[in-house]
Structure formats: structure tokens, C-alpha cells
Amino acid sequence: LRTHTGEKPYGCGRCGKSFSLSSNLLKHQRTHSQEKPFPCPQCEKRFKKKTHLASHLRTHTGEKPYGCGRCGKSFSLSSNLLKHQRTHSQEKPFPCPQCEKRFKKKTHLASHLRTHTGE
């Protein structure tokens, strides 16, 4: 019901961010602590979020569930698939603040910025 009303009665005492569910506040509060309650069963790493552990586990299994519909290349992280998909498009979301050029990758922008600074 709170989803429809927009009511968020559970506020974080550290940053003031509010949540409609107490469980979401508890998850959020981990961002302020060093608590990492989700251990990897394969190595020594620990994670604050269960979803981060799930992503990490794919480094051990080699699973790459996110496939590119254009070329078939697969990725273990959806964010890497999204970055890859820009190679097939004309999208250039990283503008140079010094000139009119735009870049598909943040690393390409960083390299370009050195042309302005002389580094």
C-alpha cells in the first residue's frame, strides 16, 4: 500500500534516506558499515549484498548469462553487456567538457582529455 501512497516512514539515521519497508532500510544501513554478511563459498571474499555475491560467483563458474543479440558475445555482468552494446551503436554518452567530441567509453574520454591538458 505504501508503494501507492509514497509513504516512507523508515528513515536512515546516518544519511536521512527514507524507505517504505523496514527491510529495505536494513539493507541500506549496510552501505554505511563494514559489515559483509555474505561470504563466497569458493574464496575468502565477502559481500554487503547478496546480489553482489551472486555476480561474484560467476567468476568461479565462468557463467556468462548476458548475451549480445547482435554478435553473440556473452558477459557475466549485465553492466558489461550494456557497455559492449554501445560498440554496435552510434551512442556516445561521454562528452568532452572542453570541446565538441563525444565518446562511447569513459576510458576513451579520459585518454582524450589528456590532449587538452598536455599530459
PDB file of C-alpha atoms in Angstrom:
ATOM      1  CA  LEU A   1       0.000   0.000   0.000  1.00  0.00           C
ATOM      2  CA  ARG A   2       2.879   2.408   0.794  1.00  0.00           C
ATOM      3  CA  THR A   3       4.094   1.939  -2.759  1.00  0.00           C
ATOM      4  CA  HIS A   4       0.955   3.684  -3.975  1.00  0.00           C
ATOM      5  CA  THR A   5       0.905   6.409  -1.325  1.00  0.00           C
ATOM      6  CA  GLY A   6       4.619   7.202  -1.474  1.00  0.00           C
ATOM      7  CA  GLU A   7       4.859   6.991   2.321  1.00  0.00           C
ATOM      8  CA  LYS A   8       8.395   6.224   3.533  1.00  0.00           C
ATOM      9  CA  PRO A   9       8.313   6.057   7.339  1.00  0.00           C
ATOM     10  CA  TYR A  10      11.652   4.256   7.799  1.00  0.00           C
ATOM     11  CA  GLY A  11      14.463   6.803   7.780  1.00  0.00           C
ATOM     12  CA  CYS A  12      18.196   6.200   7.922  1.00  0.00           C
ATOM     13  CA  GLY A  13      19.747   7.910  10.926  1.00  0.00           C
ATOM     14  CA  ARG A  14      23.069   8.340   9.102  1.00  0.00           C
ATOM     15  CA  CYS A  15      22.058   9.977   5.813  1.00  0.00           C
ATOM     16  CA  GLY A  16      18.329  10.664   6.058  1.00  0.00           C
ATOM     17  CA  LYS A  17      17.307   8.486   3.110  1.00  0.00           C
ATOM     18  CA  SER A  18      13.807   7.058   3.671  1.00  0.00           C
ATOM     19  CA  PHE A  19      12.211   3.744   2.775  1.00  0.00           C
ATOM     20  CA  SER A  20       8.698   2.337   2.616  1.00  0.00           C
ATOM     21  CA  LEU A  21       9.810  -1.035   4.029  1.00  0.00           C
ATOM     22  CA  SER A  22      11.869  -1.637   7.163  1.00  0.00           C
ATOM     23  CA  SER A  23      13.686  -4.474   5.360  1.00  0.00           C
ATOM     24  CA  ASN A  24      14.922  -2.018   2.722  1.00  0.00           C
ATOM     25  CA  LEU A  25      16.196   0.296   5.455  1.00  0.00           C
ATOM     26  CA  LEU A  26      18.141  -2.608   6.980  1.00  0.00           C
ATOM     27  CA  LYS A  27      19.719  -3.428   3.595  1.00  0.00           C
ATOM     28  CA  HIS A  28      20.570   0.240   3.085  1.00  0.00           C
ATOM     29  CA  GLN A  29      22.200   0.571   6.501  1.00  0.00           C
ATOM     30  CA  ARG A  30      24.874  -1.919   5.418  1.00  0.00           C
ATOM     31  CA  THR A  31      26.156   0.709   2.973  1.00  0.00           C
ATOM     32  CA  HIS A  32      27.281   2.749   5.974  1.00  0.00           C
ATOM     33  CA  SER A  33      29.009  -0.127   7.773  1.00  0.00           C
ATOM     34  CA  GLN A  34      31.834  -2.510   7.016  1.00  0.00           C
ATOM     35  CA  GLU A  35      29.518  -5.471   7.636  1.00  0.00           C
ATOM     36  CA  LYS A  36      29.721  -8.045   4.847  1.00  0.00           C
ATOM     37  CA  PRO A  37      27.395 -10.881   5.831  1.00  0.00           C
ATOM     38  CA  PHE A  38      27.554 -12.790   2.521  1.00  0.00           C
ATOM     39  CA  PRO A  39      30.717 -14.935   2.219  1.00  0.00           C
ATOM     40  CA  CYS A  40      31.819 -16.578  -1.005  1.00  0.00           C
ATOM     41  CA  PRO A  41      31.960 -20.358  -0.508  1.00  0.00           C
ATOM     42  CA  GLN A  42      34.788 -20.579  -3.076  1.00  0.00           C
ATOM     43  CA  CYS A  43      37.237 -17.962  -1.778  1.00  0.00           C
ATOM     44  CA  GLU A  44      37.838 -15.509   1.053  1.00  0.00           C
ATOM     45  CA  LYS A  45      35.770 -12.614  -0.322  1.00  0.00           C
ATOM     46  CA  ARG A  46      32.696 -11.305   1.488  1.00  0.00           C
ATOM     47  CA  PHE A  47      29.926  -9.011   0.252  1.00  0.00           C
ATOM     48  CA  LYS A  48      27.480  -6.479   1.647  1.00  0.00           C
ATOM     49  CA  LYS A  49      24.726  -7.548  -0.753  1.00  0.00           C
ATOM     50  CA  LYS A  50      23.501 -10.980  -1.789  1.00  0.00           C
ATOM     51  CA  THR A  51      23.261  -9.778  -5.396  1.00  0.00           C
ATOM     52  CA  HIS A  52      26.963  -8.812  -5.345  1.00  0.00           C
ATOM     53  CA  LEU A  53      27.832 -12.311  -4.119  1.00  0.00           C
ATOM     54  CA  ALA A  54      25.722 -13.816  -6.910  1.00  0.00           C
ATOM     55  CA  SER A  55      27.600 -11.740  -9.502  1.00  0.00           C
ATOM     56  CA  HIS A  56      30.951 -12.672  -7.959  1.00  0.00           C
ATOM     57  CA  LEU A  57      30.134 -16.396  -8.006  1.00  0.00           C
ATOM     58  CA  ARG A  58      30.075 -16.234 -11.796  1.00  0.00           C
ATOM     59  CA  THR A  59      33.840 -15.543 -11.710  1.00  0.00           C
ATOM     60  CA  HIS A  60      34.240 -19.055 -10.285  1.00  0.00           C
ATOM     61  CA  THR A  61      31.714 -20.818 -12.524  1.00  0.00           C
ATOM     62  CA  GLY A  62      32.510 -18.967 -15.745  1.00  0.00           C
ATOM     63  CA  GLU A  63      28.785 -18.429 -16.272  1.00  0.00           C
ATOM     64  CA  LYS A  64      28.019 -15.596 -18.683  1.00  0.00           C
ATOM     65  CA  PRO A  65      24.225 -15.287 -18.807  1.00  0.00           C
ATOM     66  CA  TYR A  66      24.080 -11.901 -20.555  1.00  0.00           C
ATOM     67  CA  GLY A  67      24.418 -12.386 -24.301  1.00  0.00           C
ATOM     68  CA  CYS A  68      24.604  -9.770 -27.020  1.00  0.00           C
ATOM     69  CA  GLY A  69      21.780 -10.150 -29.515  1.00  0.00           C
ATOM     70  CA  ARG A  70      23.902  -8.670 -32.317  1.00  0.00           C
ATOM     71  CA  CYS A  71      27.119 -10.694 -32.156  1.00  0.00           C
ATOM     72  CA  GLY A  72      26.537 -13.406 -29.540  1.00  0.00           C
ATOM     73  CA  LYS A  73      29.331 -12.339 -27.193  1.00  0.00           C
ATOM     74  CA  SER A  74      28.430 -13.157 -23.572  1.00  0.00           C
ATOM     75  CA  PHE A  75      29.134 -11.410 -20.291  1.00  0.00           C
ATOM     76  CA  SER A  76      28.954 -12.297 -16.610  1.00  0.00           C
ATOM     77  CA  LEU A  77      27.613  -8.837 -15.681  1.00  0.00           C
ATOM     78  CA  SER A  78      24.659  -7.056 -17.270  1.00  0.00           C
ATOM     79  CA  SER A  79      26.559  -3.762 -16.960  1.00  0.00           C
ATOM     80  CA  ASN A  80      29.340  -5.151 -19.160  1.00  0.00           C
ATOM     81  CA  LEU A  81      26.779  -6.212 -21.766  1.00  0.00           C
ATOM     82  CA  LEU A  82      25.357  -2.677 -21.798  1.00  0.00           C
ATOM     83  CA  LYS A  83      28.845  -1.212 -22.315  1.00  0.00           C
ATOM     84  CA  HIS A  84      29.509  -3.730 -25.090  1.00  0.00           C
ATOM     85  CA  GLN A  85      26.249  -2.954 -26.887  1.00  0.00           C
ATOM     86  CA  ARG A  86      27.485   0.588 -27.489  1.00  0.00           C
ATOM     87  CA  THR A  87      30.115  -0.866 -29.826  1.00  0.00           C
ATOM     88  CA  HIS A  88      27.257  -1.759 -32.177  1.00  0.00           C
ATOM     89  CA  SER A  89      25.533   1.623 -31.956  1.00  0.00           C
ATOM     90  CA  GLN A  90      26.333   5.248 -32.586  1.00  0.00           C
ATOM     91  CA  GLU A  91      25.630   6.122 -28.937  1.00  0.00           C
ATOM     92  CA  LYS A  92      28.398   8.219 -27.379  1.00  0.00           C
ATOM     93  CA  PRO A  93      27.267   9.095 -23.853  1.00  0.00           C
ATOM     94  CA  PHE A  94      30.572  10.596 -22.655  1.00  0.00           C
ATOM     95  CA  PRO A  95      31.012  14.218 -23.832  1.00  0.00           C
ATOM     96  CA  CYS A  96      34.267  16.117 -23.530  1.00  0.00           C
ATOM     97  CA  PRO A  97      33.740  19.188 -21.340  1.00  0.00           C
ATOM     98  CA  GLN A  98      36.454  21.037 -23.305  1.00  0.00           C
ATOM     99  CA  CYS A  99      35.295  20.523 -26.890  1.00  0.00           C
ATOM    100  CA  GLU A 100      32.508  19.045 -29.011  1.00  0.00           C
ATOM    101  CA  LYS A 101      33.799  15.448 -29.112  1.00  0.00           C
ATOM    102  CA  ARG A 102      31.852  12.558 -27.575  1.00  0.00           C
ATOM    103  CA  PHE A 103      32.975   9.023 -26.750  1.00  0.00           C
ATOM    104  CA  LYS A 104      31.470   5.552 -26.402  1.00  0.00           C
ATOM    105  CA  LYS A 105      33.680   4.658 -23.433  1.00  0.00           C
ATOM    106  CA  LYS A 106      34.667   6.610 -20.338  1.00  0.00           C
ATOM    107  CA  THR A 107      38.257   5.383 -20.759  1.00  0.00           C
ATOM    108  CA  HIS A 108      38.377   6.883 -24.268  1.00  0.00           C
ATOM    109  CA  LEU A 109      37.190  10.213 -22.883  1.00  0.00           C
ATOM    110  CA  ALA A 110      39.892  10.064 -20.202  1.00  0.00           C
ATOM    111  CA  SER A 111      42.569   9.496 -22.859  1.00  0.00           C
ATOM    112  CA  HIS A 112      41.180  12.335 -24.960  1.00  0.00           C
ATOM    113  CA  LEU A 113      41.152  14.746 -22.003  1.00  0.00           C
ATOM    114  CA  ARG A 114      44.939  14.416 -21.834  1.00  0.00           C
ATOM    115  CA  THR A 115      45.134  16.104 -25.247  1.00  0.00           C
ATOM    116  CA  HIS A 116      43.702  19.220 -23.621  1.00  0.00           C
ATOM    117  CA  THR A 117      45.996  19.147 -20.596  1.00  0.00           C
ATOM    118  CA  GLY A 118      49.179  18.153 -22.417  1.00  0.00           C
ATOM    119  CA  GLU A 119      49.800  15.165 -20.134  1.00  0.00           C
TER     120      GLU A 119
END
